[in-house]
Short mmCIF file of C-alpha atoms and ligand atoms in Angstrom, two decimals:
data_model
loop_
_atom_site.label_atom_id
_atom_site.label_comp_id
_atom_site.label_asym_id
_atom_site.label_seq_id
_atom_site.Cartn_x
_atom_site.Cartn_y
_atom_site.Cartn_z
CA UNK A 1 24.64 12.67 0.94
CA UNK A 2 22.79 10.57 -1.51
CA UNK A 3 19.98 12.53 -2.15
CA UNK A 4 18.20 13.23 -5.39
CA UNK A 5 15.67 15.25 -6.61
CA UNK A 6 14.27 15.11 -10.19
CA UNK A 7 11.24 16.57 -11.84
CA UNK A 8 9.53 15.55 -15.12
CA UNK A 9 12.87 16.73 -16.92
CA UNK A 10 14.87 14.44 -14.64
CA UNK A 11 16.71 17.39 -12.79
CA UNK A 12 19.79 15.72 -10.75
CA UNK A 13 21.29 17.84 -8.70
CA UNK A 14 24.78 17.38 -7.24
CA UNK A 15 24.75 16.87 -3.48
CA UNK A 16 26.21 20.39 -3.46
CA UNK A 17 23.59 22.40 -4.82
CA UNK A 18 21.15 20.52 -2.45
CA UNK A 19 22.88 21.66 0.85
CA UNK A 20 21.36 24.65 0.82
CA UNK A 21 17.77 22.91 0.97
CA UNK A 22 18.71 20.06 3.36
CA UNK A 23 20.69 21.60 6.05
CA UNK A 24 18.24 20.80 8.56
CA UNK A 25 17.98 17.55 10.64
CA UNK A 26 21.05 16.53 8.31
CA UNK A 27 22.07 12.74 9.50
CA UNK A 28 19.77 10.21 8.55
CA UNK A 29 20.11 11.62 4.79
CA UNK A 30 23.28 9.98 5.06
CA UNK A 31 21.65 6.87 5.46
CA UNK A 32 18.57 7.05 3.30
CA UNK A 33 18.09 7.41 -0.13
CA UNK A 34 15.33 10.80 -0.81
CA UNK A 35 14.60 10.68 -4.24
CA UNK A 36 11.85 13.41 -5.11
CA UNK A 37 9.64 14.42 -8.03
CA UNK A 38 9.82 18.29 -8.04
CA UNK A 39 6.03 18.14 -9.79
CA UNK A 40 4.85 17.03 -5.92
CA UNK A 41 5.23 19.67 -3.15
CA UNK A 42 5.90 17.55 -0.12
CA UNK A 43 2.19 17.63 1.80
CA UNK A 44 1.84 17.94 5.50
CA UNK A 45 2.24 13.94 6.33
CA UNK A 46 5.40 14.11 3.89
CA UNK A 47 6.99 17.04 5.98
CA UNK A 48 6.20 15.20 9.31
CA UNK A 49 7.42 12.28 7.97
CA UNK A 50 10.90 13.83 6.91
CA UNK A 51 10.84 15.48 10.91
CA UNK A 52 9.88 11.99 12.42
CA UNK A 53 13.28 10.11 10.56
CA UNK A 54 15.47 12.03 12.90
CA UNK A 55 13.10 10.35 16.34
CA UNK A 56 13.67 7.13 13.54
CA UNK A 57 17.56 7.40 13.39
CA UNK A 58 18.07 8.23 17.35
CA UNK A 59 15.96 4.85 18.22
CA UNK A 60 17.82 2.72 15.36
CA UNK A 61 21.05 4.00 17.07
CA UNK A 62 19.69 3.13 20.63
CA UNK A 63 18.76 -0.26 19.12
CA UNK A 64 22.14 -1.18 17.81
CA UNK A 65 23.72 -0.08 20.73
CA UNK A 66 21.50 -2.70 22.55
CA UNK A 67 22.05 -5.18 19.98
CA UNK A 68 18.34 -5.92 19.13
CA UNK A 69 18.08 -4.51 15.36
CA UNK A 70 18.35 -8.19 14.19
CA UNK A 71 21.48 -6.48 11.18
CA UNK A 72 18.41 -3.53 10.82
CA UNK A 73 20.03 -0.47 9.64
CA UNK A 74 18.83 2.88 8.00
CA UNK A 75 21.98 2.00 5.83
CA UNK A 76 20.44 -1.29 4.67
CA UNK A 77 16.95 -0.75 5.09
CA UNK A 78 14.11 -1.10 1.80
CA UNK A 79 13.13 2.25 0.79
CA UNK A 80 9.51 2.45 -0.19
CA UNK A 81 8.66 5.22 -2.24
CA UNK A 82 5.88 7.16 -3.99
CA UNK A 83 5.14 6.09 -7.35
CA UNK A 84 5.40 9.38 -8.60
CA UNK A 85 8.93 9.52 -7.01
CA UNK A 86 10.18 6.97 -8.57
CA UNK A 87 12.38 7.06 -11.76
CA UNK A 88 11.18 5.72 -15.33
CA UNK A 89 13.52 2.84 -14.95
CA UNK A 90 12.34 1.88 -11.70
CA UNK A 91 8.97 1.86 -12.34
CA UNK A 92 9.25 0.07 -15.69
CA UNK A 93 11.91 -2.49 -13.10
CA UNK A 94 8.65 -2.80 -11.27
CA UNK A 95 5.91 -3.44 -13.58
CA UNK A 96 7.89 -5.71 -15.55
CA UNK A 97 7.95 -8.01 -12.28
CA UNK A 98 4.61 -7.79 -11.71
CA UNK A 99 4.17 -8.84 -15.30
CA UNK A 100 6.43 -11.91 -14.41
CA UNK A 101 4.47 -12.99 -11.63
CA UNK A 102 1.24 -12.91 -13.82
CA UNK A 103 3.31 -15.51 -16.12
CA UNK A 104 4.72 -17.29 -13.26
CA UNK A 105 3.49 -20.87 -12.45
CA UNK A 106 0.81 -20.96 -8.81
CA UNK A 107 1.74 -22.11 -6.14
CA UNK A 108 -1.64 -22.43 -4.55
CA UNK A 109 -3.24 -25.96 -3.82
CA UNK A 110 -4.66 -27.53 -7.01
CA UNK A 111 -8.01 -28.81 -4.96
CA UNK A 112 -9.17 -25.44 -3.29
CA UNK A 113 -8.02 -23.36 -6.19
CA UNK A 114 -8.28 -24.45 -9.50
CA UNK A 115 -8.62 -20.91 -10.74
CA UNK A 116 -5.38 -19.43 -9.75
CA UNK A 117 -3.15 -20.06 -12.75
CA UNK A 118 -0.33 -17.97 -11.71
CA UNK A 119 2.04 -16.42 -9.23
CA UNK A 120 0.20 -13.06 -9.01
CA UNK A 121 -2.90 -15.05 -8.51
CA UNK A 122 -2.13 -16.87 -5.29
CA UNK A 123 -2.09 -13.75 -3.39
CA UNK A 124 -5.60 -13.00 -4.41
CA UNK A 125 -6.82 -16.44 -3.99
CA UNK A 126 -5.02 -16.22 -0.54
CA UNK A 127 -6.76 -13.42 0.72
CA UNK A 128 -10.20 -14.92 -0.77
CA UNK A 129 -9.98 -17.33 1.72
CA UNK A 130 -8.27 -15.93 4.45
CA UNK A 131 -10.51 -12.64 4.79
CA UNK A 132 -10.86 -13.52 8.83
CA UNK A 133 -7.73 -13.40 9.85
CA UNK A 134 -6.09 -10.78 7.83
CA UNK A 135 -8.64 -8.55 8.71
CA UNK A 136 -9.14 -8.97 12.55
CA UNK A 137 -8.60 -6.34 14.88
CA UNK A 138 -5.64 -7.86 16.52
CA UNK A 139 -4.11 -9.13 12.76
CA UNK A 140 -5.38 -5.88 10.21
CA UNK A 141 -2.42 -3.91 10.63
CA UNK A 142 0.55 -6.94 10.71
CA UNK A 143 -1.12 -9.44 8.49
CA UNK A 144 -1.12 -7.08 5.79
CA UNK A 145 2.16 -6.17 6.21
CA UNK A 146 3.24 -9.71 5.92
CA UNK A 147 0.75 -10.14 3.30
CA UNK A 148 2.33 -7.09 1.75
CA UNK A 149 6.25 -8.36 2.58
CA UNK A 150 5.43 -11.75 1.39
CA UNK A 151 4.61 -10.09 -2.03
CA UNK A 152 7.25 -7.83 -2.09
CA UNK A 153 9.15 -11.04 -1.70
CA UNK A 154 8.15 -12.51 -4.38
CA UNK A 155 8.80 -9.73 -6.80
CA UNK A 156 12.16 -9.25 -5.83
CA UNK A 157 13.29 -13.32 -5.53
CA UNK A 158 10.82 -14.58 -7.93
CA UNK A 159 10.82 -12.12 -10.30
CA UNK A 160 14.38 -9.99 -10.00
CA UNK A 161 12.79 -6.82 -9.39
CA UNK A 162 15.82 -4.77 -7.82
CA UNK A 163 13.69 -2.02 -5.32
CA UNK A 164 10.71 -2.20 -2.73
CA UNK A 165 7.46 -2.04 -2.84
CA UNK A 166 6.29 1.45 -4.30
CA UNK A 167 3.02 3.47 -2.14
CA UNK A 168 0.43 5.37 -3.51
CA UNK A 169 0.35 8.97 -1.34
CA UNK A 170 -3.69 9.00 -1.52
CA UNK A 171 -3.69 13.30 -1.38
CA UNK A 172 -1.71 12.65 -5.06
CA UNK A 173 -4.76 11.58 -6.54
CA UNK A 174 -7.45 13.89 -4.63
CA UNK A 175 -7.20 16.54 -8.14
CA UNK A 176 -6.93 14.66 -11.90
CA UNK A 177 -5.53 10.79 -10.79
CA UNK A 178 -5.98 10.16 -14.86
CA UNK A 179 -3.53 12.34 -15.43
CA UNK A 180 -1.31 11.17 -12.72
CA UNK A 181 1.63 9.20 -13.72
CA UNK A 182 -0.07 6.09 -11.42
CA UNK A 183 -2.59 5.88 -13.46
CA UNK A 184 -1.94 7.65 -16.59
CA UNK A 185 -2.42 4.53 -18.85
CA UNK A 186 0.79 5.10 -20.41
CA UNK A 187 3.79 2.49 -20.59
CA UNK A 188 4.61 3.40 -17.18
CA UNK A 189 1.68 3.56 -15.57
CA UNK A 190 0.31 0.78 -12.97
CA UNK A 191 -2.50 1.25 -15.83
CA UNK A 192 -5.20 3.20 -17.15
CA UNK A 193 -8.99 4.41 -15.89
CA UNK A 194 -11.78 1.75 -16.71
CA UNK A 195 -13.67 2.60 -20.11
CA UNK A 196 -16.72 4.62 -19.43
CA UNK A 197 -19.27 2.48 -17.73
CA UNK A 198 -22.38 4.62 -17.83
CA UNK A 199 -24.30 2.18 -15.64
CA UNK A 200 -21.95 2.50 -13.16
CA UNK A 201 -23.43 5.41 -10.94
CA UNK A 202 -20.86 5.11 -7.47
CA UNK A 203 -20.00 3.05 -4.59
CA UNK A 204 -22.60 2.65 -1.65
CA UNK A 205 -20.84 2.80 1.48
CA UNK A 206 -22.12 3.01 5.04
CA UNK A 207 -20.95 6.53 5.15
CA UNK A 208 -22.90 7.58 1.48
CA UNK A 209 -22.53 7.06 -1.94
CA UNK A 210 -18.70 7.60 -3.40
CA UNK A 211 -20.37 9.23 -7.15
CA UNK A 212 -18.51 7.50 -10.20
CA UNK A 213 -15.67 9.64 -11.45
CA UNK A 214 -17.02 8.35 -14.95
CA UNK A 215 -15.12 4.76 -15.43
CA UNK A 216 -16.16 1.31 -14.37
CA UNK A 217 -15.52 -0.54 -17.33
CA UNK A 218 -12.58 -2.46 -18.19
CA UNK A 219 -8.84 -1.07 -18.22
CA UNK A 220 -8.01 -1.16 -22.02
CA UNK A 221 -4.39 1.37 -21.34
CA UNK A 222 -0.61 0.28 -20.12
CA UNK A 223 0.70 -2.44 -19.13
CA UNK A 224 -2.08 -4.73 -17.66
CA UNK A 225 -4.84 -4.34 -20.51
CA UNK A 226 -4.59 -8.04 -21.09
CA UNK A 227 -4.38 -9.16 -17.31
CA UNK A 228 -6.87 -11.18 -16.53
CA UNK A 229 -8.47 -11.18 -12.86
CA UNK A 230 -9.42 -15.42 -12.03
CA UNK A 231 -10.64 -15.72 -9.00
CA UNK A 232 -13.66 -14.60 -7.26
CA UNK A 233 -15.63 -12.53 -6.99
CA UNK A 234 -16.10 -12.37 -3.30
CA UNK A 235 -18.11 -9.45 -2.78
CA UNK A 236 -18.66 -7.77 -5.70
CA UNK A 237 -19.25 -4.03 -5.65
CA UNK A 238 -20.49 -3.68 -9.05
CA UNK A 239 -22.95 -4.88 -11.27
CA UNK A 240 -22.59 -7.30 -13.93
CA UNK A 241 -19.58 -9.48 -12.57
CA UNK A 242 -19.77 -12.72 -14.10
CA UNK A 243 -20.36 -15.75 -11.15
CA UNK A 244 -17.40 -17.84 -10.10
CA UNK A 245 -18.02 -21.65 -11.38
CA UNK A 246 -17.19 -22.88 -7.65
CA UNK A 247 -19.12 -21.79 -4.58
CA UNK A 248 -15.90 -21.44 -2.97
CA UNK A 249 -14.88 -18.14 -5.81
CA UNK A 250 -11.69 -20.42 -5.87
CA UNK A 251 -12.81 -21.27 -9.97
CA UNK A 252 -11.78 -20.19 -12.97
CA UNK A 253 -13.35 -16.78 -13.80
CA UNK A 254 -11.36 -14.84 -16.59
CA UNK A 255 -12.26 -11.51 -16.45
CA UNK A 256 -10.91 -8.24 -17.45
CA UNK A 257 -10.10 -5.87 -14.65
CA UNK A 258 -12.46 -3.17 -13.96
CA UNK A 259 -11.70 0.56 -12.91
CA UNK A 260 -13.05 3.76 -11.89
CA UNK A 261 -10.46 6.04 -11.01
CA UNK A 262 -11.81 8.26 -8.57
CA UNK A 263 -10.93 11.70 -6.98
CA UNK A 264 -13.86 11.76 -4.97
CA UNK A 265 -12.64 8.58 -2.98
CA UNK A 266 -9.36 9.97 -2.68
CA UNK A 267 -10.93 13.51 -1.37
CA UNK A 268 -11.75 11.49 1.78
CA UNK A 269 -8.23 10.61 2.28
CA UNK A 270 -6.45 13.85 1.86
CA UNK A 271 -3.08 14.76 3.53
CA UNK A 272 -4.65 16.86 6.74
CA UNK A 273 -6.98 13.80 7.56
CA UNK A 274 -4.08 11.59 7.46
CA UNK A 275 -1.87 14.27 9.49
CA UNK A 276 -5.01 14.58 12.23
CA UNK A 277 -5.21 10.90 12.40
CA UNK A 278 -1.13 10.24 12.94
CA UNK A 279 -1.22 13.51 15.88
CA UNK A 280 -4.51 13.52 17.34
CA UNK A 281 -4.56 9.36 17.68
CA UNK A 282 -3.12 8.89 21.07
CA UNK A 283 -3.46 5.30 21.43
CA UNK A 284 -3.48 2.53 18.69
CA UNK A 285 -7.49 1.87 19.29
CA UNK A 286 -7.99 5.28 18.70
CA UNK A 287 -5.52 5.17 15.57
CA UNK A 288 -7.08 1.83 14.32
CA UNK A 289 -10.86 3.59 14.73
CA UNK A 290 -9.65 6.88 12.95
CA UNK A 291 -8.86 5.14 10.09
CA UNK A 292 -11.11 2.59 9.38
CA UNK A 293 -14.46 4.42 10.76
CA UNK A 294 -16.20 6.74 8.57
CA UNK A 295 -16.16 10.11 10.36
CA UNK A 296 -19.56 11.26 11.77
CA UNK A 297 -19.56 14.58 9.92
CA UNK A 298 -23.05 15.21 8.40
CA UNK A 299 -21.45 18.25 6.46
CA UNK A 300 -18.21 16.61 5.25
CA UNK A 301 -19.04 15.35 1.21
CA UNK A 302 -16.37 12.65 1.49
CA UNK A 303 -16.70 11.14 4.82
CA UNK A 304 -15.57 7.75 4.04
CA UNK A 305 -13.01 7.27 6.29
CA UNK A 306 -9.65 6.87 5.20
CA UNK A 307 -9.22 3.15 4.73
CA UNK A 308 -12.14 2.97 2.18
CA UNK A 309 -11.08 6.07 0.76
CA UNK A 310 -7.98 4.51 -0.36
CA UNK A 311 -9.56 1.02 -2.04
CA UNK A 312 -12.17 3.02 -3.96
CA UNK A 313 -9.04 5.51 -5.08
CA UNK A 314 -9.11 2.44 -7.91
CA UNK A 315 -11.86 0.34 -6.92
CA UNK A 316 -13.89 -1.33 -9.74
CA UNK A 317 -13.68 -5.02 -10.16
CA UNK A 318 -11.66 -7.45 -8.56
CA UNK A 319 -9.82 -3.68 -6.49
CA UNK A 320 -13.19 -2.80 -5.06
CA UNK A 321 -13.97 -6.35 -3.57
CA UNK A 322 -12.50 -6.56 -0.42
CA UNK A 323 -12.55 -10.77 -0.71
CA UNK A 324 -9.87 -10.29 -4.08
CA UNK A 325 -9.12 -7.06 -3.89
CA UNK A 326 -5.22 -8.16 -4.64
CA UNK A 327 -6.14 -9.13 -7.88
CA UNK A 328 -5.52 -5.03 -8.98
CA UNK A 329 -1.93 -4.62 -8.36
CA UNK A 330 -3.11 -1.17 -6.57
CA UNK A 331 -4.22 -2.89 -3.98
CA UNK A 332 -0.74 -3.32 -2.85
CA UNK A 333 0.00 0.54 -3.46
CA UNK A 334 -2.79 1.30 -1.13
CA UNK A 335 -1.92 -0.99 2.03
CA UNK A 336 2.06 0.19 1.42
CA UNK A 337 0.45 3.41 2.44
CA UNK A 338 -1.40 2.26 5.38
CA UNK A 339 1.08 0.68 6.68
CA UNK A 340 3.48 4.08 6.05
CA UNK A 341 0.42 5.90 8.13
CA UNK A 342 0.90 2.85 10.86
CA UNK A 343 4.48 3.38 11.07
CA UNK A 344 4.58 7.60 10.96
CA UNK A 345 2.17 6.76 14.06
CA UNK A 346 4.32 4.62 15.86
CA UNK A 347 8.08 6.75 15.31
CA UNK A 348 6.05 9.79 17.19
CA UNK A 349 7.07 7.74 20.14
CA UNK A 350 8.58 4.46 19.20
CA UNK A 351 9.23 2.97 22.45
CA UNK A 352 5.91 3.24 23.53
CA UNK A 353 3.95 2.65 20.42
CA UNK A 354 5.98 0.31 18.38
CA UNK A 355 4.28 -2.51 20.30
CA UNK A 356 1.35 -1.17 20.85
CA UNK A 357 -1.67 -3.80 19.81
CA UNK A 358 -5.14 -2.98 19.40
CA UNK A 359 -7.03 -4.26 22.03
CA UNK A 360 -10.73 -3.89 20.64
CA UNK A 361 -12.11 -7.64 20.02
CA UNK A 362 -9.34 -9.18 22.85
CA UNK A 363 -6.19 -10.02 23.17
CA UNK A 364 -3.58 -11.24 20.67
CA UNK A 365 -0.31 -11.81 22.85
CA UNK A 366 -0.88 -15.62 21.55
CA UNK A 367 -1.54 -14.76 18.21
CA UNK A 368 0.88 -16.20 15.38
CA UNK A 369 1.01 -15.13 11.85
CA UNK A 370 0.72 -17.49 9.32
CA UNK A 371 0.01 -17.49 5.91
CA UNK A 372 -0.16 -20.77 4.77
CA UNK A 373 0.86 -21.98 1.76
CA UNK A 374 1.77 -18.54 0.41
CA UNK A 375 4.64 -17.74 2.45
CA UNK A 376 6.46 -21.03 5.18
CA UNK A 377 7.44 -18.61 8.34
CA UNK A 378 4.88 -18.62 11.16
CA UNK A 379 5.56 -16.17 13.92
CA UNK A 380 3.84 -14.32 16.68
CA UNK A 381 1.99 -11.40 15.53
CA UNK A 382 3.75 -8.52 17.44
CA UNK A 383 6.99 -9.27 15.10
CA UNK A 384 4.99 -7.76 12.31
CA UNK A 385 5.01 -4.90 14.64
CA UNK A 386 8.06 -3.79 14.07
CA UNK A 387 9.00 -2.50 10.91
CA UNK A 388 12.99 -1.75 11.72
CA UNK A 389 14.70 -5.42 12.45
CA UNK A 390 11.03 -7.49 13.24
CA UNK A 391 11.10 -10.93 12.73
CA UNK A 392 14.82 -11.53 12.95
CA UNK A 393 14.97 -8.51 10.29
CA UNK A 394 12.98 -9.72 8.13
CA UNK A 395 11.17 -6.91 7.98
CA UNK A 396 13.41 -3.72 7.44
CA UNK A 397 11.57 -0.97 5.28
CA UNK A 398 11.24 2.69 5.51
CA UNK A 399 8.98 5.23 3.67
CA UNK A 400 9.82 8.25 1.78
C1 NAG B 501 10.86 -3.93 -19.07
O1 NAG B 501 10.52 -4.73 -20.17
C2 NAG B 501 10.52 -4.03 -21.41
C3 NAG B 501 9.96 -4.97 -22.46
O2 NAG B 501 10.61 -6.19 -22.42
C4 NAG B 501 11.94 -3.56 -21.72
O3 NAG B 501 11.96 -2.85 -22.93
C5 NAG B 501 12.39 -2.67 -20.57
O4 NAG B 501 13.74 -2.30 -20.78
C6 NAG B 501 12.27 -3.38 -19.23
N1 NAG B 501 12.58 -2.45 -18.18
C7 NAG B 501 13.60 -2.63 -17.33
C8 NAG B 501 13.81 -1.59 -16.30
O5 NAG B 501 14.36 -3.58 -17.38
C1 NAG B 502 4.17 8.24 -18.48
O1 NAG B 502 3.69 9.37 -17.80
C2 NAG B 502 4.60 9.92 -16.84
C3 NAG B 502 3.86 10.99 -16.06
O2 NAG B 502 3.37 11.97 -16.90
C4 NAG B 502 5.81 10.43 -17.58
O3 NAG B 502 6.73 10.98 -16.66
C5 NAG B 502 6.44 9.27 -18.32
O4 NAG B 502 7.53 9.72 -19.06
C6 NAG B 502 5.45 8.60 -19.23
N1 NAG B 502 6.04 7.34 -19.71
C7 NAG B 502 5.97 6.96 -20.96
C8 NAG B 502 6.60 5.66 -21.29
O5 NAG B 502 5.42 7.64 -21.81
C1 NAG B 503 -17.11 18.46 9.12
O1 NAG B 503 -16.92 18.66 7.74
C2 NAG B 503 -16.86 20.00 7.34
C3 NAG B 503 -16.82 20.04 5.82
O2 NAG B 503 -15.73 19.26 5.32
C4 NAG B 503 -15.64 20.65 7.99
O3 NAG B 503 -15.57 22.02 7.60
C5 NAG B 503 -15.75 20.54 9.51
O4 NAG B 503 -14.57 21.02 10.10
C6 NAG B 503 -15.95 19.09 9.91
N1 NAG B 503 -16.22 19.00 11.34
C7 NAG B 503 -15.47 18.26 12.16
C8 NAG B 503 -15.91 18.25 13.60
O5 NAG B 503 -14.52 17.62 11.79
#
């Protein structure tokens, strides 16, 4: 038993006063790590999550047995956890890496990029120009969680940060996300709300108008007040960004990061949408249309679908731009979560859905994925499929 729960007073319990609470589908706690913040009742997708891990730990154990979890364990696997389950130290472990890669020298080519002067930058500038294939039918889902790995990567080996990749649980931020302790603007915070931007009246989507929540303007709280977003943008979604000197967006074009945190994005992303999509999807094409397509619901006053819900949680300036949207670090909070949704999906019935590929604009059996510059392995794209020993193990995460 390695469980922990804490609250905003840090509450550890020993294992033995926990027993009580836990008894039920007992083994893979063994194996995983829980950590949880008492201030969050665990929502519908949490409590189907914590009933999926025991479908989760009978396949790992059918997959050793066979010999094909490429050194995949539960016992070894990245945890990826809510923000707001994290501890203090381990989200100040985390934002001081991103803070490193901000500092740390680019990696991008010189010629196409002159505007990405650091570490953190290359993923934006990567994504600038390799919108196509990341966001493809057949690629959406395991580009972007190489895209994500690749980053994660970096962090950790680049940058020493010690855990995985935190999520942002999008029904956490559907009541006061200022107050949250995401977005909170304090020391240990991913950052504050933009400053009131009072020309800064919503996001239009094809689905209506997400109102402004009241920010827009420039984050001036927490850690990345001075981060400067360089290139782009791409496709702007608010007024007023300055133009990129190069057609291309691959220029220099300091700019503060823009903000509006926003409730009513997050109110189209809430915990029973997300719980409909993962048990009423019974194929991936239905699963991929669920989430990306607004739903046709005349009466429904956030019926943006839940993919768009989740970039305009943040949105703003480069976050709302889907060309640079990885130039707010949320970005990387938000596709964590997706790809948590993705996997939930396929451990209802992992040896049917696992490698299940969405077959709406062809077929991808002789798809690689390969990102370039930013990261050397090239592989075929149903290795990013699996999230439990894919790619010779590379990638080995679960979500709590
Ligand atoms: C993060 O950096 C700050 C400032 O240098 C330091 O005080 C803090 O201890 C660091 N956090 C961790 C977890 O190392
Ligand atoms: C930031 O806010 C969170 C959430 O309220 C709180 O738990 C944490 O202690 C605060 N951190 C700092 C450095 O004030
Ligand atoms: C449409 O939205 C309304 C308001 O949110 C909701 O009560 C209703 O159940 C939705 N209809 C369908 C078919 O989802």
């Amino acid at each position: 038993m390695r469980s922990i729960i804490w609250s905003a007073s840090v509450l550890l319990l020993p294992s033995a006063a926990l027993a009580g609470v836990v008894a039920v589908g007992g083994d893979w706690r063994s194996k995983v790590n829980v950590q949880r913040n008492g201030f969050y009742p665990l929502d519908v997708v949490d409590q189907l999550e914590e009933a999926t891990m025991t479908k989760v730990d009978e396949y790992m154990t059918k997959k050793i047995a066979a010999g094909k979890n490429n050194g995949c364990t539960l016992e070894k696997a990245g945890v990826r956890r809510e923000w707001g389950d994290m501890t203090i130290e381990q989200r100040s472990d985390f934002i001081n890496a991103t803070l490193c890669l901000m500092k740390a020298p680019s990696k991008a080519p010189k010629d196409q990029f002159p505007g990405a002067r650091s570490r953190y930058d290359d993923f934006m500038a990567y994504h600038l120009t390799n919108a196509g294939t990341l966001h493809d039918t057949i690629g959406l889902f395991p580009a972007h969680k190489y895209f994500l790995l690749a980053y994660e990567n970096a962090l950790r080996n680049e940058c020493g940060y010690k855990g995985y990749h935190p999520y942002m649980n999008y029904d956490r931020y559907t009541k006061d996300p200022t107050k949250s302790a995401l977005f909170n603007g304090n020391a240990t915070s991913m950052g504050g709300n933009g400053a009131p931007d009072p020309k800064y009246t919503g996001l239009r989507t094809s689905a209506g108008t997400i109102k402004s929540a009241g920010g827009g303007g420039c984050v001036t709280e927490g850690p990345f007040k001075d981060y400067m977003a360089t290139v782009g943008p791409g496709s702007p979604v608010m007024e007023n960004v300055p133009k990129n000197p190069l057609s291309s967006g691959g220029g220099y074009n300091p700019r503060c990061m823009r903000r509006d945190v926003n409730a009513n994005a997050a109110l189209g992303a809430t915990a029973d949408r997300s719980y409909n999509l993962i048990t009423k999807s019974k194929d991936i094409n239905s699963f991929y249309n669920t989430l990306l397509t607004p739903p046709q619901n005349r009466t429904d006053p956030y019926n943006w679908g839940i993919h768009t819900s989740g970039h305009y949680i943040a949105g703003g300036d480069p976050g709302g731009d889907p060309m640079v949207s990885p130039g707010d670090p949320i970005f990387y909070f938000h596709h964590a979560m997706l790809d948590r949704l993705w996997w939930i999906w396929q451990m209802q019935d992992p040896d049917t859905r696992v490698n299940a590929q969405v077959s709406l604009g062809g077929s991808g059996a002789s798809r690689k994925l390969d990102l370039k510059w930013l990261a050397t392995d090239v592989f075929p794209v149903l290795e990013a499929h699996d999230g439990l020993g894919g790619h010779g193990g590379a990638f080995c995460h679960v979500y709590v």
